[in-house]
PDB file of C-alpha atoms in Angstrom:
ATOM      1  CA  UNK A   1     109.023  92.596  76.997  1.00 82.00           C
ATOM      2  CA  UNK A   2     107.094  94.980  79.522  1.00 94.00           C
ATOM      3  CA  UNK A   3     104.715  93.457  81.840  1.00 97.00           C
ATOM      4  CA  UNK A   4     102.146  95.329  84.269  1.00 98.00           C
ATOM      5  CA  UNK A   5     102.453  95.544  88.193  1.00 98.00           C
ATOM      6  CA  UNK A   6      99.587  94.834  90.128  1.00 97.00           C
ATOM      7  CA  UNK A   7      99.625  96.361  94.223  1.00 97.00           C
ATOM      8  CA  UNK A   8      97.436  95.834  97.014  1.00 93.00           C
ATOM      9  CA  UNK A   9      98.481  98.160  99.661  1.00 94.00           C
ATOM     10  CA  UNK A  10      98.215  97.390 103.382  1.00 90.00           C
ATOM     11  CA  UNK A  11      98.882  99.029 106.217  1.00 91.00           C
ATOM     12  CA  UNK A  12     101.310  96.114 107.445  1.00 93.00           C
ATOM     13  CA  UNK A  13     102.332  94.651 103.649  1.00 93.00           C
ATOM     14  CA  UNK A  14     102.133  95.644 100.053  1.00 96.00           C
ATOM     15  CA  UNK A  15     101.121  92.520  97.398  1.00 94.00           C
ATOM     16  CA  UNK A  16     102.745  92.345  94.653  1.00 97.00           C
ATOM     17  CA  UNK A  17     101.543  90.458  91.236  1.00 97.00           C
ATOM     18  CA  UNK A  18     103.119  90.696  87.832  1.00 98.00           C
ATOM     19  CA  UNK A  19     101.519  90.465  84.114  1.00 98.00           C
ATOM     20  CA  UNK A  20     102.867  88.113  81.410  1.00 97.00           C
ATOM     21  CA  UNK A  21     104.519  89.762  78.562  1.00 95.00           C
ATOM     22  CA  UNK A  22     101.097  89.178  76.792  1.00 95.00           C
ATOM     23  CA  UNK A  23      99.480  91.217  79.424  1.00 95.00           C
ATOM     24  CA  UNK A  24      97.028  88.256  79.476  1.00 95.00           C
ATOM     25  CA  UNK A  25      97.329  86.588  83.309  1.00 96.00           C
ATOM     26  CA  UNK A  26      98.754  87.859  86.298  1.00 95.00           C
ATOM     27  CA  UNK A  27     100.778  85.844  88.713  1.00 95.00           C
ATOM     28  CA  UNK A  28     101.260  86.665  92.390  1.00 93.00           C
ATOM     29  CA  UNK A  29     104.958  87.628  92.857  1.00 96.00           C
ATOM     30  CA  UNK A  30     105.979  89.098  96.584  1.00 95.00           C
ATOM     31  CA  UNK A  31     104.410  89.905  99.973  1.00 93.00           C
ATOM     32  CA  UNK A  32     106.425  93.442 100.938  1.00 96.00           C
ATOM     33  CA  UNK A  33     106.822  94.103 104.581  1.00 95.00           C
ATOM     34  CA  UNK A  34     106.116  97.527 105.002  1.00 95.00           C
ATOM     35  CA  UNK A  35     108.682  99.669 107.204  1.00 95.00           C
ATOM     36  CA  UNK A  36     108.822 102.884 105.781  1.00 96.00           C
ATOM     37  CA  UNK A  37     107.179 104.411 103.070  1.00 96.00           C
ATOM     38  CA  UNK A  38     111.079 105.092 101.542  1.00 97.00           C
ATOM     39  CA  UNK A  39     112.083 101.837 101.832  1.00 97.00           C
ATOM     40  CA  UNK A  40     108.713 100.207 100.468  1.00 97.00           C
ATOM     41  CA  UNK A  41     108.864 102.448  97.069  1.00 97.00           C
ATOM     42  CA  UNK A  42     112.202 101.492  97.193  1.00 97.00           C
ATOM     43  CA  UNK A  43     111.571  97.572  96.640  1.00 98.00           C
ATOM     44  CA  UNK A  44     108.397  98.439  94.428  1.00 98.00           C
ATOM     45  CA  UNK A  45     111.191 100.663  92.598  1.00 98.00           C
ATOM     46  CA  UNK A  46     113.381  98.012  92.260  1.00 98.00           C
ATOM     47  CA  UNK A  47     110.595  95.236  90.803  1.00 98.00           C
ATOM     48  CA  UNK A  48     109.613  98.205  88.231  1.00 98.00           C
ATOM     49  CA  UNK A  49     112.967  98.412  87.106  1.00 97.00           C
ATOM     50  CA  UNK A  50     113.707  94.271  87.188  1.00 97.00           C
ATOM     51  CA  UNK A  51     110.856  93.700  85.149  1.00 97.00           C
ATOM     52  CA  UNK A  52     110.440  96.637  82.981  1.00 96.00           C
ATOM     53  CA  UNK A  53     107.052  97.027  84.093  1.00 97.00           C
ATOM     54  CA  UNK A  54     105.052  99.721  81.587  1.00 97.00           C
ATOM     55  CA  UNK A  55     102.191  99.901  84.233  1.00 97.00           C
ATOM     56  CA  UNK A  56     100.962 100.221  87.752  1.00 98.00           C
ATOM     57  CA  UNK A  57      97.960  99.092  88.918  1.00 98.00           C
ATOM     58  CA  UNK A  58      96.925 100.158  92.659  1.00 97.00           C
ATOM     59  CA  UNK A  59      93.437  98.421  94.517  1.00 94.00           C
ATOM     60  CA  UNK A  60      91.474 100.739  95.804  1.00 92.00           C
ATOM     61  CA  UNK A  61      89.390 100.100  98.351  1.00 85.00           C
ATOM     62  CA  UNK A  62      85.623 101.440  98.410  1.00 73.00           C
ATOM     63  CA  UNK A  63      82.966 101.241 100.138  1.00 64.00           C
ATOM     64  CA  UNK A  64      80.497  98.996  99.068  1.00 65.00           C
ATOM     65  CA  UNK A  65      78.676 102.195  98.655  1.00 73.00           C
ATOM     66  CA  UNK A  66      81.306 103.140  96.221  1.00 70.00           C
ATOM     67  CA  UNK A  67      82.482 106.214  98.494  1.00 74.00           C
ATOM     68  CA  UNK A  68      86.020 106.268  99.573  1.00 74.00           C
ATOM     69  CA  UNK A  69      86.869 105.922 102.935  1.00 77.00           C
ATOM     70  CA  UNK A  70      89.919 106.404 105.342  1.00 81.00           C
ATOM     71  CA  UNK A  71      91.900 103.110 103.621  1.00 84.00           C
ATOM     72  CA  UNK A  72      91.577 104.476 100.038  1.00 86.00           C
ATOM     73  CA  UNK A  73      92.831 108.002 101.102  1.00 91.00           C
ATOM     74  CA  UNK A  74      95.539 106.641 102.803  1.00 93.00           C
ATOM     75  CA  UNK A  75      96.682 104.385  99.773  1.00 94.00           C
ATOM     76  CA  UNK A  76      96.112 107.677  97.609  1.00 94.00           C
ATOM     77  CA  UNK A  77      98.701 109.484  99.403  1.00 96.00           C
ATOM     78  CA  UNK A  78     101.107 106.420  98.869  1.00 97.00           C
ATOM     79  CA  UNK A  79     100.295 106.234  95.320  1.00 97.00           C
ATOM     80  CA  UNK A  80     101.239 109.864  95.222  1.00 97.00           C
ATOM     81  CA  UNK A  81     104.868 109.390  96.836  1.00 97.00           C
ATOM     82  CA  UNK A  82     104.945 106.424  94.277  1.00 97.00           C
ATOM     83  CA  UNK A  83     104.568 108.706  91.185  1.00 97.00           C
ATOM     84  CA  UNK A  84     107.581 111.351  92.884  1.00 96.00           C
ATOM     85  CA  UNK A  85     109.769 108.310  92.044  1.00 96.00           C
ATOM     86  CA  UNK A  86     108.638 105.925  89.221  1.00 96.00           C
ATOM     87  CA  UNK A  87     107.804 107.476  86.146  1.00 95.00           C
ATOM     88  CA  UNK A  88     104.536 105.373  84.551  1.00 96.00           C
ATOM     89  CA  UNK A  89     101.196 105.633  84.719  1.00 96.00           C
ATOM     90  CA  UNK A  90      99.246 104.363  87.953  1.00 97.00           C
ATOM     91  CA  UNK A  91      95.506 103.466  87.658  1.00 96.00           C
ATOM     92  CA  UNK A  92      93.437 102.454  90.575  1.00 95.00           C
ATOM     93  CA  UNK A  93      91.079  99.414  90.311  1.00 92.00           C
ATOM     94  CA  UNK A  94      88.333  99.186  92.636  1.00 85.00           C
ATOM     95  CA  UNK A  95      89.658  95.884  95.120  1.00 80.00           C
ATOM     96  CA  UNK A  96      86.202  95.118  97.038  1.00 64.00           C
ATOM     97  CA  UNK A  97      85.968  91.764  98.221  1.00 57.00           C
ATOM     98  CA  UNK A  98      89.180  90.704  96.869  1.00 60.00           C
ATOM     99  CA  UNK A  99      90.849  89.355 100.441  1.00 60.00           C
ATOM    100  CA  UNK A 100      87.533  87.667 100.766  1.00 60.00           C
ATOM    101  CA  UNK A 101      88.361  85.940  97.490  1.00 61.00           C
ATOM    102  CA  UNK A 102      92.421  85.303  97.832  1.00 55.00           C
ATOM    103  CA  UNK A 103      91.474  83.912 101.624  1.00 60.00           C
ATOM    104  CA  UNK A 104      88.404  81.103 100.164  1.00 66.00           C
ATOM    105  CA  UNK A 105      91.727  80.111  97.297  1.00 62.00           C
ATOM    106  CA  UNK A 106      93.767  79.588 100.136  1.00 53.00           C
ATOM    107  CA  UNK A 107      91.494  77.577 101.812  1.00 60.00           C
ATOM    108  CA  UNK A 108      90.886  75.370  98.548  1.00 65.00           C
ATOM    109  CA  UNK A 109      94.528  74.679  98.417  1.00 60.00           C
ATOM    110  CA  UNK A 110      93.997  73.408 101.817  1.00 62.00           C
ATOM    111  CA  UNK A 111      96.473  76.068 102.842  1.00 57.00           C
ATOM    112  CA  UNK A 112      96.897  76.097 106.960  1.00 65.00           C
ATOM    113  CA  UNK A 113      95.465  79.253 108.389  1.00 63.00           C
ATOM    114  CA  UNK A 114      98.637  80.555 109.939  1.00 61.00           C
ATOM    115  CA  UNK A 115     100.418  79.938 106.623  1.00 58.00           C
ATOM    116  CA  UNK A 116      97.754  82.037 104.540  1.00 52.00           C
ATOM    117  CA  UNK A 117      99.320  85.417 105.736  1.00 65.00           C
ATOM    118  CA  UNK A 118     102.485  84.874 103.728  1.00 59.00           C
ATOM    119  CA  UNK A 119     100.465  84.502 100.390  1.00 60.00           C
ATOM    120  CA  UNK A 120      97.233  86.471 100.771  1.00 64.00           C
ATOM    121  CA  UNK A 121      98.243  90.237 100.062  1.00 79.00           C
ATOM    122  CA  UNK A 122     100.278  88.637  96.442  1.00 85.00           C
ATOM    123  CA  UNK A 123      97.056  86.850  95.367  1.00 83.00           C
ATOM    124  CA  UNK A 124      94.704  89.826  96.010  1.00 86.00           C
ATOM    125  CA  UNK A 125      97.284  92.178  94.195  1.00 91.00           C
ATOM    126  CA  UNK A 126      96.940  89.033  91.200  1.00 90.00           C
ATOM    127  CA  UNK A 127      92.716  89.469  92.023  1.00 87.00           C
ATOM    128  CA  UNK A 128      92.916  93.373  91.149  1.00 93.00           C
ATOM    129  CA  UNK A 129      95.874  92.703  88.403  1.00 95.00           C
ATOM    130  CA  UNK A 130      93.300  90.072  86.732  1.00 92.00           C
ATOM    131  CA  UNK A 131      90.710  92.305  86.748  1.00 90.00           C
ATOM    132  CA  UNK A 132      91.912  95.065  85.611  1.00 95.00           C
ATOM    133  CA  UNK A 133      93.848  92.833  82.218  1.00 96.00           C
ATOM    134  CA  UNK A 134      90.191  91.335  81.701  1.00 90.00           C
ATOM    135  CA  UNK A 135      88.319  94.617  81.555  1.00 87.00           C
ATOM    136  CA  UNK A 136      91.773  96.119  79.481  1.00 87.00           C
ATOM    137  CA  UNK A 137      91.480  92.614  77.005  1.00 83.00           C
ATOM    138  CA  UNK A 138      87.700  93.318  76.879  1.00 83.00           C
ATOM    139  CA  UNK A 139      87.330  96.541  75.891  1.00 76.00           C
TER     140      UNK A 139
END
């Protein structure tokens, strides 16, 4: 059963969240540490392939103007390298405020502060995963 991949790209790590088969929640699943841009599509590559994933989804972060800045160009180039190697579709789903939202969970599972780096890239890639499923479910 095919699930959807849900990324929030960093400059320093790349979240990672994964669908249910039902394509009905999404669950944070890794925190990559980037290195190079090879060796990151390489371990996105090989959670595509491990869990027969059917569909990217990539946060985008605008302004709160909606205009793009520096950040979403930047991820749009990676996205691009992505699609030279994995073969699926890749939609973009606008990520405002979504650290703001993965840092106040962390801090209602009374998670310390210098713990909440390990876990808050995964549960903002779940944030833009989530949203995107809802708005997908809704329509």
């Amino acid at each position: 059963m095919s699930r959807i991949m849900g990324l929030d790209v960093g400059d320093k790590t790349i979240g990672v969240a994964l669908s249910d088969p039902l394509f009905i929640t999404a669950q944070p699943y890794e925190t990559i540490k980037r290195t190079k841009a090879k060796f990151d599509i390489d371990r996105i590559e090989k959670i595509f392939v491990e869990n027969d994933i059917s569909l990217i989804v990539v946060g985008l972060p605008k302004n709160m103007n909606n205009t793009m800045g520096p950040q979403s160009m930047r991820i749009i180039s990676f996205v691009d390298l992505i699609k030279k190697r994995i073969d699926t579709e890749i939609v973009y789903q606008d990520e405002r405020l979504t650290t703001i939202q993965s840092e106040s969970v962390l801090i209602d599972m009374s998670v310390r502060r210098e713990n909440r780096k390990a876990h808050i890239d995964k549960i903002a890639a779940s944030f833009i995963l989530q949203t995107y499923l809802d708005r997908r479910n809704n329509e």
